[in-house]
Amino acid sequence: MKKVPATVITGFLGAGKTTLIRHLIEHAGGRRLALIINEFGDVGVDGALVRGCGDEACPDEDIIELANGCICCTVADDFLPTMQKLLDRPTPPDHIIIETSGLALPKPLVKAFQWPDIRTRATVDGVIALIDADALAAGRFAHDEAALAAARAADPTLDHDSPIEELFEDQLACADLVLLNKTDLVAVDRLAVLERELAQEIRPGVRILRTARGEIEPAILLGLGAGVEDGIDARPSHHDDGEDHDHDDFESFIVDLGELSGPEPLLAALAESIAVHDILRVKGFLAIEGRLARLVLQAVGPRIQHHYDRHWQADEPRRSRLVVIGQSGMDRAAIEAALGAQMAAA
C-alpha cells in the first residue's frame, strides 16, 4: 500500500505558516490536501483564515484544528486519533499538511509516525522550517552575544539559552528545508548575512530558500520523499536527554473588546503595550462599526499588520477578539486595561 505523505510546517510565532499554507492550497495542482492546524491559544485564528480560502482542493471537512495546546505535547491524545481518522477514510487525502504551533517542537510529532498503526500508512515527506527574516534580523531569537559570553564566563554551569532560542534551534535542527520568509522587509545584503548564520544551525545538505508572503512553488515543498521518521533520532534537540518540553515559559490570553468604532485607537494602544510588555505575538479579528467585513489583525513583535478579509457571516457574533502570546509573567491586567481604556475613550 502506498503511504500518504505528510509535510510538517514548523516555525516560531508569526513566521508566516498560515500564509504559506493558503498559498499551497490555492496552487494545489489537483492534489486533494488535508490540513491539521495546531494553535497556542483558544481562538482558532489560523484555521479561520485557511477556511477563508474556499478552495475545492481543501474543503472545510479536510481542515482539522487542534486548538488550545501544543501538538508536540498532546501527540497520543490529539494528533494520533486525528491521523487515524484521516487515514481510515474511504478516500484518504493525497497529501497531509501539518501546521504546528509556533511553540511546538517538530521532533516528537515526527516520532509519532513510528507508531505501528501510522507508519504502515503514512510517512513524513519533509519538515519545512519557516523563518521570519525581519524578526531574525532584529535579534528576536538570540541573546546579545557580548552579554551571553560574559554570563557564561561568570558561571559556565548555568543554562543561558532562552526558551525562544531553544525552540528556534530545535525547529531548525529538524528541518529538511528552510524558508527564509518575509524577505521583502529586509535589505538584500542583510539577507546574505542571515543565510550564513542560519547555515551554521542546520544539518549539512539542507537548503535555505528566500520567500516573501509565503509564495513558493508547491512542487518544491511537497514531494521531498525524506521519510523523516526513519532517521529522526539523528536530528538533535535540546530535549534529547529526556527533559520534558512544556510551555511554562510562555502564556496566552484572550482580549475580548466587542465591536469597535474604528481600529486606530486600538492599534495605537497595542503598539504601546507590545513595546512596554515585550509581547511576542498578537492575532485575531476585529469588528468595526459600519464595515461588513472583519478586520484581521496580526502582530509579530513591534510589527503590526491588518487587512479586511471576508464578510461577517450571519450566524457569527460581531465582536473583536485578540490572542496575546508572550513569555510567562506578562502583566495581563495592565495589557487588558490599556486596550480597554483606549476602547472606552474611542
Short mmCIF file of C-alpha atoms in Angstrom, two decimals:
data_model
loop_
_atom_site.label_atom_id
_atom_site.label_comp_id
_atom_site.label_asym_id
_atom_site.label_seq_id
_atom_site.Cartn_x
_atom_site.Cartn_y
_atom_site.Cartn_z
CA MET A 1 0.00 0.00 0.00
CA LYS A 2 1.33 3.43 -0.92
CA LYS A 3 1.91 5.63 2.12
CA VAL A 4 0.20 9.01 2.35
CA PRO A 5 2.89 11.72 2.50
CA ALA A 6 2.73 14.35 5.24
CA THR A 7 4.61 17.64 5.38
CA VAL A 8 5.29 19.25 8.75
CA ILE A 9 5.49 23.05 8.65
CA THR A 10 7.19 24.47 11.71
CA GLY A 11 8.42 27.93 12.64
CA PHE A 12 8.21 30.39 15.51
CA LEU A 13 5.20 32.58 16.24
CA GLY A 14 4.37 34.84 13.31
CA ALA A 15 6.77 33.32 10.80
CA GLY A 16 4.02 33.16 8.16
CA LYS A 17 3.00 29.49 8.33
CA THR A 18 -0.70 30.10 7.70
CA THR A 19 0.02 32.41 4.76
CA LEU A 20 2.29 29.73 3.28
CA ILE A 21 -0.43 27.10 3.67
CA ARG A 22 -3.02 29.31 2.00
CA HIS A 23 -0.64 29.67 -0.94
CA LEU A 24 -0.20 25.88 -1.11
CA ILE A 25 -3.97 25.37 -1.14
CA GLU A 26 -4.51 27.93 -3.87
CA HIS A 27 -1.84 26.26 -6.04
CA ALA A 28 -2.51 22.61 -5.15
CA GLY A 29 -2.34 21.50 -8.78
CA GLY A 30 -5.08 18.90 -8.43
CA ARG A 31 -3.85 17.40 -5.16
CA ARG A 32 -6.51 16.77 -2.51
CA LEU A 33 -4.99 18.18 0.66
CA ALA A 34 -5.87 17.68 4.31
CA LEU A 35 -4.70 20.15 6.94
CA ILE A 36 -4.04 19.64 10.63
CA ILE A 37 -3.64 23.05 12.27
CA ASN A 38 -2.39 23.46 15.82
CA GLU A 39 -2.58 26.77 17.69
CA PHE A 40 -1.37 28.07 21.04
CA GLY A 41 -4.40 29.95 22.35
CA ASP A 42 -8.15 29.48 22.46
CA VAL A 43 -9.19 31.44 19.37
CA GLY A 44 -8.74 29.48 16.13
CA VAL A 45 -7.37 32.33 14.04
CA ASP A 46 -5.22 30.25 11.71
CA GLY A 47 -7.97 27.73 10.97
CA ALA A 48 -10.44 30.53 10.29
CA LEU A 49 -8.02 32.19 7.88
CA VAL A 50 -7.40 28.96 5.98
CA ARG A 51 -11.13 28.23 5.73
CA GLY A 52 -11.47 31.67 4.21
CA CYS A 53 -9.77 30.35 1.07
CA GLY A 54 -12.90 28.48 -0.02
CA ASP A 55 -10.73 26.32 -2.28
CA GLU A 56 -12.01 22.97 -3.53
CA ALA A 57 -8.53 21.47 -3.09
CA CYS A 58 -9.09 21.60 0.66
CA PRO A 59 -12.76 21.64 1.68
CA ASP A 60 -13.72 22.51 5.25
CA GLU A 61 -14.09 18.87 6.29
CA ASP A 62 -10.41 18.36 5.48
CA ILE A 63 -9.28 21.17 7.80
CA ILE A 64 -8.83 19.89 11.34
CA GLU A 65 -7.94 22.20 14.22
CA LEU A 66 -6.17 21.12 17.39
CA ALA A 67 -6.51 24.28 19.46
CA ASN A 68 -5.55 25.42 22.95
CA GLY A 69 -2.45 23.32 23.33
CA CYS A 70 0.75 22.13 21.73
CA ILE A 71 0.64 19.31 19.23
CA CYS A 72 4.04 18.03 20.35
CA CYS A 73 2.75 17.65 23.93
CA THR A 74 -0.58 16.01 23.06
CA VAL A 75 0.52 13.50 20.41
CA ALA A 76 -1.22 10.47 21.90
CA ASP A 77 -4.41 12.30 22.91
CA ASP A 78 -4.99 14.55 19.90
CA PHE A 79 -2.68 14.02 16.96
CA LEU A 80 -2.69 10.23 16.57
CA PRO A 81 -6.51 9.87 16.64
CA THR A 82 -6.74 12.69 14.10
CA MET A 83 -4.26 10.98 11.78
CA GLN A 84 -6.07 7.66 12.12
CA LYS A 85 -9.40 9.22 11.16
CA LEU A 86 -7.87 10.80 8.06
CA LEU A 87 -6.19 7.56 7.00
CA ASP A 88 -9.32 5.47 7.68
CA ARG A 89 -11.39 7.47 5.19
CA PRO A 90 -12.58 5.54 2.12
CA THR A 91 -10.59 8.01 0.03
CA PRO A 92 -7.61 9.28 2.05
CA PRO A 93 -6.09 12.65 1.11
CA ASP A 94 -3.29 12.83 -1.43
CA HIS A 95 -1.14 14.82 0.99
CA ILE A 96 -1.44 15.87 4.64
CA ILE A 97 -0.04 19.23 5.73
CA ILE A 98 0.56 19.74 9.45
CA GLU A 99 0.98 23.28 10.74
CA THR A 100 2.47 23.17 14.22
CA SER A 101 2.04 25.80 16.87
CA GLY A 102 4.83 28.37 16.85
CA LEU A 103 5.84 26.99 20.25
CA ALA A 104 5.95 23.32 19.21
CA LEU A 105 8.93 21.06 18.75
CA PRO A 106 8.71 19.13 15.47
CA LYS A 107 10.69 16.09 16.63
CA PRO A 108 8.07 14.50 18.96
CA LEU A 109 5.49 14.94 16.22
CA VAL A 110 7.67 13.16 13.66
CA LYS A 111 8.35 10.32 16.12
CA ALA A 112 4.60 9.72 16.27
CA PHE A 113 4.83 8.44 12.70
CA GLN A 114 6.77 5.47 14.10
CA TRP A 115 3.61 4.18 15.79
CA PRO A 116 2.61 0.84 14.19
CA ASP A 117 -0.83 1.98 13.03
CA ILE A 118 0.62 5.09 11.39
CA ARG A 119 4.00 4.06 9.95
CA THR A 120 2.50 1.49 7.57
CA ARG A 121 0.10 4.04 6.08
CA ALA A 122 1.79 7.46 6.28
CA THR A 123 5.26 8.96 6.07
CA VAL A 124 6.79 12.35 6.83
CA ASP A 125 7.68 13.63 3.39
CA GLY A 126 9.63 16.52 4.88
CA VAL A 127 9.90 19.09 7.67
CA ILE A 128 9.80 22.71 6.49
CA ALA A 129 11.11 25.37 8.89
CA LEU A 130 9.79 28.85 8.20
CA ILE A 131 11.88 31.77 9.47
CA ASP A 132 10.73 35.38 9.84
CA ALA A 133 13.68 37.22 8.23
CA ASP A 134 12.68 40.56 9.72
CA ALA A 135 12.44 39.16 13.26
CA LEU A 136 15.71 37.29 12.82
CA ALA A 137 17.45 40.46 11.64
CA ALA A 138 16.12 42.26 14.73
CA GLY A 139 17.68 39.65 17.02
CA ARG A 140 14.41 38.22 18.35
CA PHE A 141 15.75 34.66 18.55
CA ALA A 142 19.07 35.11 20.35
CA HIS A 143 20.68 36.85 23.28
CA ASP A 144 23.11 39.68 22.92
CA GLU A 145 26.33 37.78 22.23
CA ALA A 146 28.54 40.01 24.40
CA ALA A 147 26.19 39.71 27.38
CA LEU A 148 25.87 35.96 26.82
CA ALA A 149 29.65 35.48 26.73
CA ALA A 150 30.04 37.47 29.95
CA ALA A 151 27.38 35.41 31.70
CA ARG A 152 28.98 32.15 30.66
CA ALA A 153 32.39 33.35 31.78
CA ALA A 154 30.97 34.23 35.20
CA ASP A 155 29.23 30.87 35.66
CA PRO A 156 29.71 28.24 32.94
CA THR A 157 27.41 25.77 34.75
CA LEU A 158 24.31 27.87 34.17
CA ASP A 159 21.92 27.26 31.28
CA HIS A 160 21.81 30.58 29.49
CA ASP A 161 19.72 29.54 26.50
CA SER A 162 16.39 31.35 26.37
CA PRO A 163 13.18 29.40 25.70
CA ILE A 164 12.81 31.25 22.39
CA GLU A 165 16.37 30.45 21.39
CA GLU A 166 15.93 26.75 22.18
CA LEU A 167 12.72 26.49 20.17
CA PHE A 168 14.31 28.26 17.23
CA GLU A 169 17.33 25.95 17.25
CA ASP A 170 15.23 22.79 17.62
CA GLN A 171 12.97 23.75 14.73
CA LEU A 172 15.99 24.41 12.51
CA ALA A 173 17.75 21.20 13.54
CA CYS A 174 14.79 19.09 12.42
CA ALA A 175 14.30 20.80 9.05
CA ASP A 176 14.74 19.28 5.59
CA LEU A 177 14.23 22.69 4.00
CA VAL A 178 14.44 26.20 5.49
CA LEU A 179 12.38 29.06 4.08
CA LEU A 180 13.68 32.50 4.95
CA ASN A 181 10.34 34.28 4.71
CA LYS A 182 9.32 37.97 4.68
CA THR A 183 12.49 38.81 2.77
CA ASP A 184 10.74 41.86 1.30
CA LEU A 185 11.18 43.50 4.73
CA VAL A 186 14.97 43.08 4.88
CA ALA A 187 17.79 44.58 2.80
CA VAL A 188 19.46 42.19 0.35
CA ASP A 189 22.91 42.47 1.91
CA ARG A 190 21.46 41.73 5.34
CA LEU A 191 19.71 38.64 3.96
CA ALA A 192 23.07 37.24 2.88
CA VAL A 193 24.37 37.63 6.43
CA LEU A 194 21.30 35.91 7.85
CA GLU A 195 21.72 32.99 5.47
CA ARG A 196 25.32 32.50 6.55
CA GLU A 197 24.24 32.50 10.20
CA LEU A 198 21.42 30.04 9.53
CA ALA A 199 23.76 27.71 7.66
CA GLN A 200 25.65 27.16 10.91
CA GLU A 201 22.49 25.92 12.65
CA ILE A 202 21.19 23.42 10.10
CA ARG A 203 22.30 19.95 9.03
CA PRO A 204 24.62 19.55 6.02
CA GLY A 205 22.75 19.49 2.73
CA VAL A 206 19.67 21.36 3.98
CA ARG A 207 18.83 24.22 1.62
CA ILE A 208 17.78 27.74 2.52
CA LEU A 209 15.35 29.43 0.13
CA ARG A 210 14.11 33.01 0.22
CA THR A 211 10.39 33.72 0.13
CA ALA A 212 8.09 36.70 0.56
CA ARG A 213 4.48 36.31 1.71
CA GLY A 214 4.93 32.53 1.67
CA GLU A 215 4.90 32.43 -2.12
CA ILE A 216 6.77 29.39 -3.41
CA GLU A 217 6.07 26.67 -5.96
CA PRO A 218 4.31 23.80 -4.10
CA ALA A 219 6.34 21.21 -6.01
CA ILE A 220 9.43 22.45 -4.15
CA LEU A 221 7.88 21.69 -0.75
CA LEU A 222 5.69 18.68 -1.47
CA GLY A 223 7.44 15.56 -2.67
CA LEU A 224 10.78 15.70 -0.84
CA GLY A 225 10.49 11.98 -0.06
CA ALA A 226 12.61 12.31 3.06
CA GLY A 227 10.96 9.58 5.16
CA VAL A 228 11.93 11.65 8.18
CA GLU A 229 10.55 9.23 10.78
CA ASP A 230 13.15 6.62 9.83
CA GLY A 231 16.09 8.87 10.72
CA ILE A 232 14.61 11.23 13.29
CA ASP A 233 16.93 10.08 16.09
CA ALA A 234 19.86 11.58 14.16
CA ARG A 235 18.34 15.06 14.35
CA PRO A 236 19.46 16.79 17.57
CA SER A 237 17.18 18.50 20.05
CA HIS A 238 17.64 20.31 23.34
CA HIS A 239 15.26 17.73 24.84
CA ASP A 240 17.00 14.54 23.73
CA ASP A 241 18.21 13.97 27.30
CA GLY A 242 14.66 13.27 28.42
CA GLU A 243 13.98 16.72 29.77
CA ASP A 244 10.28 17.48 29.45
CA HIS A 245 9.13 20.07 26.96
CA ASP A 246 6.44 22.27 28.42
CA HIS A 247 5.17 25.76 27.90
CA ASP A 248 5.60 27.15 31.39
CA ASP A 249 7.89 29.72 29.80
CA PHE A 250 5.03 31.07 27.67
CA GLU A 251 1.44 32.08 28.23
CA SER A 252 -1.51 33.35 26.25
CA PHE A 253 -4.82 35.01 26.97
CA ILE A 254 -7.76 36.49 25.08
CA VAL A 255 -8.80 40.13 24.99
CA ASP A 256 -12.48 40.47 24.11
CA LEU A 257 -13.37 44.01 23.02
CA GLY A 258 -16.76 43.81 21.34
CA GLU A 259 -17.49 45.97 18.29
CA LEU A 260 -15.18 48.96 17.71
CA SER A 261 -15.95 52.40 16.29
CA GLY A 262 -12.63 52.30 14.43
CA PRO A 263 -9.30 50.44 14.58
CA GLU A 264 -6.91 53.36 15.15
CA PRO A 265 -7.20 53.74 18.97
CA LEU A 266 -6.69 50.01 19.44
CA LEU A 267 -3.70 49.92 17.08
CA ALA A 268 -2.04 52.76 18.98
CA ALA A 269 -2.69 51.16 22.36
CA LEU A 270 -1.50 47.80 21.09
CA ALA A 271 1.77 49.23 19.75
CA GLU A 272 2.50 50.80 23.13
CA SER A 273 1.60 47.63 25.03
CA ILE A 274 3.84 45.50 22.80
CA ALA A 275 6.78 47.82 23.47
CA VAL A 276 6.20 48.04 27.23
CA HIS A 277 5.41 44.36 27.88
CA ASP A 278 7.57 42.70 25.16
CA ILE A 279 4.59 40.84 23.72
CA LEU A 280 5.69 38.19 21.21
CA ARG A 281 2.55 37.72 19.15
CA VAL A 282 -0.98 39.08 18.76
CA LYS A 283 -3.56 37.78 16.31
CA GLY A 284 -7.30 37.91 15.94
CA PHE A 285 -10.32 39.53 14.31
CA LEU A 286 -11.88 42.96 14.83
CA ALA A 287 -15.48 44.02 14.21
CA ILE A 288 -15.60 47.63 13.02
CA GLU A 289 -18.83 49.64 13.03
CA GLY A 290 -20.12 50.31 9.53
CA ARG A 291 -17.91 47.61 7.98
CA LEU A 292 -19.40 44.40 6.60
CA ALA A 293 -16.02 42.64 6.56
CA ARG A 294 -13.97 41.53 9.55
CA LEU A 295 -10.56 43.08 10.11
CA VAL A 296 -7.73 40.57 10.51
CA LEU A 297 -5.02 41.79 12.89
CA GLN A 298 -1.56 40.21 13.07
CA ALA A 299 1.35 41.43 15.19
CA VAL A 300 4.83 39.94 15.42
CA GLY A 301 6.92 41.83 17.93
CA PRO A 302 6.58 45.53 17.09
CA ARG A 303 5.31 44.89 13.56
CA ILE A 304 1.50 45.23 13.33
CA GLN A 305 -0.43 44.44 10.16
CA HIS A 306 -4.15 44.42 9.44
CA HIS A 307 -6.49 43.90 6.49
CA TYR A 308 -10.15 43.17 5.79
CA ASP A 309 -10.79 39.67 4.51
CA ARG A 310 -14.34 38.32 4.31
CA HIS A 311 -17.81 39.46 5.36
CA TRP A 312 -19.07 38.55 8.79
CA GLN A 313 -21.40 35.58 8.48
CA ALA A 314 -25.00 35.84 9.64
CA ASP A 315 -24.55 33.20 12.35
CA GLU A 316 -21.38 34.60 13.95
CA PRO A 317 -21.32 37.40 16.54
CA ARG A 318 -19.72 40.68 15.51
CA ARG A 319 -17.07 41.04 18.18
CA SER A 320 -13.37 41.83 18.42
CA ARG A 321 -11.16 39.14 19.94
CA LEU A 322 -7.38 39.02 20.13
CA VAL A 323 -4.99 36.30 21.28
CA VAL A 324 -1.99 37.74 23.12
CA ILE A 325 1.10 35.49 23.47
CA GLY A 326 4.26 36.25 25.39
CA GLN A 327 6.72 34.87 27.89
CA SER A 328 5.40 33.98 31.32
CA GLY A 329 5.00 36.86 33.71
CA MET A 330 3.24 39.24 31.34
CA ASP A 331 1.15 41.80 33.18
CA ARG A 332 -2.18 40.66 31.81
CA ALA A 333 -4.21 43.12 33.84
CA ALA A 334 -2.15 46.08 32.61
CA ILE A 335 -2.42 44.98 28.98
CA GLU A 336 -6.17 44.45 29.20
CA ALA A 337 -6.60 47.77 30.99
CA ALA A 338 -4.56 49.65 28.37
CA LEU A 339 -6.56 48.22 25.48
CA GLY A 340 -9.86 48.58 27.30
CA ALA A 341 -9.17 52.19 28.28
CA GLN A 342 -8.42 53.14 24.70
CA MET A 343 -11.61 51.47 23.52
CA ALA A 344 -13.67 53.24 26.16
CA ALA A 345 -12.18 56.55 25.03
CA ALA A 346 -13.00 55.73 21.43
#
